């Protein structure tokens, strides 16, 4: 079930995505967890968590999952409700329309590098446009969502392995025409835990 979270909470979460990770000193007598050493190979695997999807002053939370393998992060089912809701006229039919479209696969290419202390893997994403055929009445609209990565992603290990990143949809075209008065959609995946084998 989706829940609405205040904008202030979302902005705090968003700011956490861009934090650069570093090891803590072992002799500072704090209880802060220490980031363990990681390798590039450790990023590969399946991840699950709750995505925060913000548009305007509303943030919804949905379960999501993705796979990281060979410099590609792939979704078997990318959350599209906010995209669909931005292009159909009858807002009461958003859920019905999303169900008609079904699962939407989406892949994001990335380049991964270790940070200087080898306690985090940094992701530079190069998203491609997400294309959807959205039924509305007797017509089917060709929708192209422009996806961007405003911040780098990061993989760290503190007992468990987690990956955090964000992508935004900053523009939508419908049948070749840019959607006017479109409100940017922010997808925050933070933190997503890697499944153990």
mmCIF file of N, CA, C and O in Angstrom, residues 10-11 14 17 52-56 75 78-79 82-83 106 108 125-130 144-152 165-172 182-189:
data_model
loop_
_atom_site.group_PDB
_atom_site.id
_atom_site.type_symbol
_atom_site.label_atom_id
_atom_site.label_comp_id
_atom_site.label_asym_id
_atom_site.label_seq_id
_atom_site.Cartn_x
_atom_site.Cartn_y
_atom_site.Cartn_z
ATOM 1 N N UNK A 10 11.306 13.513 2.348
ATOM 2 C CA UNK A 10 11.854 13.089 1.059
ATOM 3 C C UNK A 10 13.175 13.800 0.764
ATOM 4 O O UNK A 10 14.132 13.187 0.296
ATOM 5 N N UNK A 11 13.219 15.096 1.049
ATOM 6 C CA UNK A 11 14.451 15.844 0.764
ATOM 7 C C UNK A 11 15.604 15.342 1.631
ATOM 8 O O UNK A 11 16.739 15.280 1.186
ATOM 9 N N UNK A 14 16.693 12.170 -0.024
ATOM 10 C CA UNK A 14 17.402 12.494 -1.246
ATOM 11 C C UNK A 14 18.836 12.932 -0.950
ATOM 12 O O UNK A 14 19.773 12.541 -1.623
ATOM 13 N N UNK A 17 21.405 10.115 -0.463
ATOM 14 C CA UNK A 17 21.878 9.354 -1.613
ATOM 15 C C UNK A 17 23.242 9.859 -2.080
ATOM 16 O O UNK A 17 24.089 9.087 -2.494
ATOM 17 N N UNK A 52 11.188 5.203 -3.054
ATOM 18 C CA UNK A 52 10.398 6.399 -2.775
ATOM 19 C C UNK A 52 10.262 7.146 -4.102
ATOM 20 O O UNK A 52 11.256 7.528 -4.714
ATOM 21 N N UNK A 53 9.012 7.343 -4.529
ATOM 22 C CA UNK A 53 8.760 7.987 -5.818
ATOM 23 C C UNK A 53 8.050 9.307 -5.550
ATOM 24 O O UNK A 53 6.914 9.330 -5.069
ATOM 25 N N UNK A 54 8.743 10.405 -5.841
ATOM 26 C CA UNK A 54 8.209 11.721 -5.532
ATOM 27 C C UNK A 54 7.847 12.498 -6.778
ATOM 28 O O UNK A 54 8.572 12.511 -7.768
ATOM 29 N N UNK A 55 6.686 13.135 -6.721
ATOM 30 C CA UNK A 55 6.259 14.042 -7.795
ATOM 31 C C UNK A 55 5.530 15.206 -7.138
ATOM 32 O O UNK A 55 4.500 15.016 -6.489
ATOM 33 N N UNK A 56 6.095 16.394 -7.284
ATOM 34 C CA UNK A 56 5.539 17.546 -6.588
ATOM 35 C C UNK A 56 5.700 17.366 -5.091
ATOM 36 O O UNK A 56 6.784 17.011 -4.612
ATOM 37 N N UNK A 75 15.575 -3.833 -14.262
ATOM 38 C CA UNK A 75 14.299 -4.049 -13.580
ATOM 39 C C UNK A 75 13.443 -4.982 -14.425
ATOM 40 O O UNK A 75 13.289 -4.753 -15.623
ATOM 41 N N UNK A 78 9.592 -2.068 -13.701
ATOM 42 C CA UNK A 78 9.873 -0.697 -13.272
ATOM 43 C C UNK A 78 8.551 -0.019 -12.896
ATOM 44 O O UNK A 78 7.541 -0.161 -13.596
ATOM 45 N N UNK A 79 8.525 0.733 -11.782
ATOM 46 C CA UNK A 79 7.281 1.401 -11.376
ATOM 47 C C UNK A 79 6.915 2.544 -12.331
ATOM 48 O O UNK A 79 7.697 3.471 -12.509
ATOM 49 N N UNK A 82 3.361 6.826 -11.794
ATOM 50 C CA UNK A 82 3.441 8.298 -11.878
ATOM 51 C C UNK A 82 3.586 8.772 -13.326
ATOM 52 O O UNK A 82 3.063 9.839 -13.685
ATOM 53 N N UNK A 83 4.289 8.003 -14.150
ATOM 54 C CA UNK A 83 4.419 8.360 -15.575
ATOM 55 C C UNK A 83 3.043 8.294 -16.233
ATOM 56 O O UNK A 83 2.617 9.227 -16.923
ATOM 57 N N UNK A 106 13.098 -2.473 -17.681
ATOM 58 C CA UNK A 106 13.911 -1.279 -17.928
ATOM 59 C C UNK A 106 15.336 -1.555 -17.483
ATOM 60 O O UNK A 106 15.561 -2.115 -16.409
ATOM 61 N N UNK A 108 19.412 0.049 -17.099
ATOM 62 C CA UNK A 108 20.253 1.252 -16.996
ATOM 63 C C UNK A 108 21.716 0.818 -17.055
ATOM 64 O O UNK A 108 22.168 0.032 -16.216
ATOM 65 N N UNK A 125 25.704 6.425 -13.823
ATOM 66 C CA UNK A 125 24.647 5.856 -14.645
ATOM 67 C C UNK A 125 24.467 6.632 -15.951
ATOM 68 O O UNK A 125 24.623 7.855 -15.985
ATOM 69 N N UNK A 126 24.108 5.918 -17.006
ATOM 70 C CA UNK A 126 23.763 6.530 -18.293
ATOM 71 C C UNK A 126 22.397 5.985 -18.733
ATOM 72 O O UNK A 126 22.314 5.076 -19.562
ATOM 73 N N UNK A 127 21.328 6.524 -18.141
ATOM 74 C CA UNK A 127 19.990 6.007 -18.440
ATOM 75 C C UNK A 127 19.560 6.306 -19.877
ATOM 76 O O UNK A 127 19.960 7.312 -20.473
ATOM 77 N N UNK A 128 18.738 5.418 -20.407
ATOM 78 C CA UNK A 128 18.109 5.630 -21.709
ATOM 79 C C UNK A 128 16.646 6.016 -21.474
ATOM 80 O O UNK A 128 16.106 5.820 -20.383
ATOM 81 N N UNK A 129 16.010 6.534 -22.513
ATOM 82 C CA UNK A 129 14.598 6.881 -22.421
ATOM 83 C C UNK A 129 13.759 5.623 -22.183
ATOM 84 O O UNK A 129 14.110 4.532 -22.651
ATOM 85 N N UNK A 130 12.681 5.779 -21.448
ATOM 86 C CA UNK A 130 11.741 4.696 -21.186
ATOM 87 C C UNK A 130 10.517 4.917 -22.066
ATOM 88 O O UNK A 130 9.859 5.953 -21.989
ATOM 89 N N UNK A 144 7.203 8.692 -24.233
ATOM 90 C CA UNK A 144 8.649 8.561 -24.044
ATOM 91 C C UNK A 144 9.043 9.400 -22.841
ATOM 92 O O UNK A 144 8.870 10.620 -22.833
ATOM 93 N N UNK A 145 9.535 8.717 -21.803
ATOM 94 C CA UNK A 145 9.974 9.398 -20.583
ATOM 95 C C UNK A 145 11.484 9.577 -20.627
ATOM 96 O O UNK A 145 12.224 8.594 -20.781
ATOM 97 N N UNK A 146 11.948 10.805 -20.511
ATOM 98 C CA UNK A 146 13.382 11.093 -20.499
ATOM 99 C C UNK A 146 13.925 10.857 -19.088
ATOM 100 O O UNK A 146 13.507 11.516 -18.142
ATOM 101 N N UNK A 147 14.832 9.890 -18.950
ATOM 102 C CA UNK A 147 15.355 9.501 -17.638
ATOM 103 C C UNK A 147 16.771 10.031 -17.477
ATOM 104 O O UNK A 147 17.607 9.877 -18.373
ATOM 105 N N UNK A 148 17.050 10.650 -16.332
ATOM 106 C CA UNK A 148 18.386 11.177 -16.034
ATOM 107 C C UNK A 148 18.824 10.692 -14.652
ATOM 108 O O UNK A 148 17.991 10.326 -13.821
ATOM 109 N N UNK A 149 20.124 10.690 -14.430
ATOM 110 C CA UNK A 149 20.679 10.322 -13.125
ATOM 111 C C UNK A 149 21.334 11.562 -12.524
ATOM 112 O O UNK A 149 22.453 11.919 -12.900
ATOM 113 N N UNK A 150 20.664 12.254 -11.585
ATOM 114 C CA UNK A 150 21.184 13.520 -11.067
ATOM 115 C C UNK A 150 22.351 13.373 -10.094
ATOM 116 O O UNK A 150 23.081 14.330 -9.856
ATOM 117 N N UNK A 151 22.509 12.186 -9.497
ATOM 118 C CA UNK A 151 23.604 11.949 -8.554
ATOM 119 C C UNK A 151 24.206 10.569 -8.837
ATOM 120 O O UNK A 151 23.575 9.729 -9.466
ATOM 121 N N UNK A 152 25.427 10.360 -8.354
ATOM 122 C CA UNK A 152 26.048 9.047 -8.465
ATOM 123 C C UNK A 152 25.394 8.081 -7.477
ATOM 124 O O UNK A 152 24.893 8.480 -6.437
ATOM 125 N N UNK A 165 20.728 4.667 -5.105
ATOM 126 C CA UNK A 165 20.851 5.537 -6.282
ATOM 127 C C UNK A 165 19.527 6.240 -6.534
ATOM 128 O O UNK A 165 18.518 5.963 -5.884
ATOM 129 N N UNK A 166 19.546 7.165 -7.472
ATOM 130 C CA UNK A 166 18.351 7.910 -7.845
ATOM 131 C C UNK A 166 18.347 8.143 -9.342
ATOM 132 O O UNK A 166 19.380 8.406 -9.948
ATOM 133 N N UNK A 167 17.158 8.042 -9.939
ATOM 134 C CA UNK A 167 16.948 8.504 -11.313
ATOM 135 C C UNK A 167 15.702 9.382 -11.318
ATOM 136 O O UNK A 167 14.814 9.221 -10.492
ATOM 137 N N UNK A 168 15.666 10.324 -12.255
ATOM 138 C CA UNK A 168 14.524 11.217 -12.403
ATOM 139 C C UNK A 168 13.963 11.120 -13.810
ATOM 140 O O UNK A 168 14.698 10.867 -14.766
ATOM 141 N N UNK A 169 12.674 11.328 -13.940
ATOM 142 C CA UNK A 169 12.056 11.577 -15.243
ATOM 143 C C UNK A 169 11.813 13.086 -15.294
ATOM 144 O O UNK A 169 11.000 13.613 -14.536
ATOM 145 N N UNK A 170 12.573 13.765 -16.158
ATOM 146 C CA UNK A 170 12.498 15.226 -16.180
ATOM 147 C C UNK A 170 11.698 15.784 -17.352
ATOM 148 O O UNK A 170 11.452 16.988 -17.431
ATOM 149 N N UNK A 171 11.270 14.887 -18.254
ATOM 150 C CA UNK A 171 10.501 15.341 -19.417
ATOM 151 C C UNK A 171 9.756 14.141 -19.985
ATOM 152 O O UNK A 171 10.262 13.017 -19.976
ATOM 153 N N UNK A 172 8.551 14.360 -20.495
ATOM 154 C CA UNK A 172 7.765 13.321 -21.145
ATOM 155 C C UNK A 172 7.239 13.858 -22.469
ATOM 156 O O UNK A 172 6.778 15.006 -22.542
ATOM 157 N N UNK A 182 4.431 19.462 -17.033
ATOM 158 C CA UNK A 182 4.825 18.184 -16.430
ATOM 159 C C UNK A 182 5.651 18.441 -15.177
ATOM 160 O O UNK A 182 6.539 19.295 -15.164
ATOM 161 N N UNK A 183 5.349 17.694 -14.113
ATOM 162 C CA UNK A 183 6.097 17.807 -12.859
ATOM 163 C C UNK A 183 7.089 16.652 -12.778
ATOM 164 O O UNK A 183 6.706 15.484 -12.913
ATOM 165 N N UNK A 184 8.353 16.974 -12.578
ATOM 166 C CA UNK A 184 9.420 15.972 -12.526
ATOM 167 C C UNK A 184 9.106 14.856 -11.545
ATOM 168 O O UNK A 184 8.540 15.085 -10.475
ATOM 169 N N UNK A 185 9.475 13.624 -11.914
ATOM 170 C CA UNK A 185 9.289 12.454 -11.056
ATOM 171 C C UNK A 185 10.657 12.003 -10.563
ATOM 172 O O UNK A 185 11.576 11.799 -11.366
ATOM 173 N N UNK A 186 10.806 11.849 -9.250
ATOM 174 C CA UNK A 186 12.074 11.403 -8.656
ATOM 175 C C UNK A 186 11.923 9.990 -8.109
ATOM 176 O O UNK A 186 11.022 9.733 -7.309
ATOM 177 N N UNK A 187 12.806 9.101 -8.535
ATOM 178 C CA UNK A 187 12.818 7.716 -8.061
ATOM 179 C C UNK A 187 14.051 7.519 -7.179
ATOM 180 O O UNK A 187 15.174 7.526 -7.679
ATOM 181 N N UNK A 188 13.842 7.339 -5.887
ATOM 182 C CA UNK A 188 14.953 7.162 -4.955
ATOM 183 C C UNK A 188 14.966 5.707 -4.468
ATOM 184 O O UNK A 188 14.009 5.250 -3.850
ATOM 185 N N UNK A 189 16.043 5.014 -4.776
ATOM 186 C CA UNK A 189 16.230 3.625 -4.353
ATOM 187 C C UNK A 189 17.313 3.636 -3.268
ATOM 188 O O UNK A 189 18.501 3.599 -3.564
#
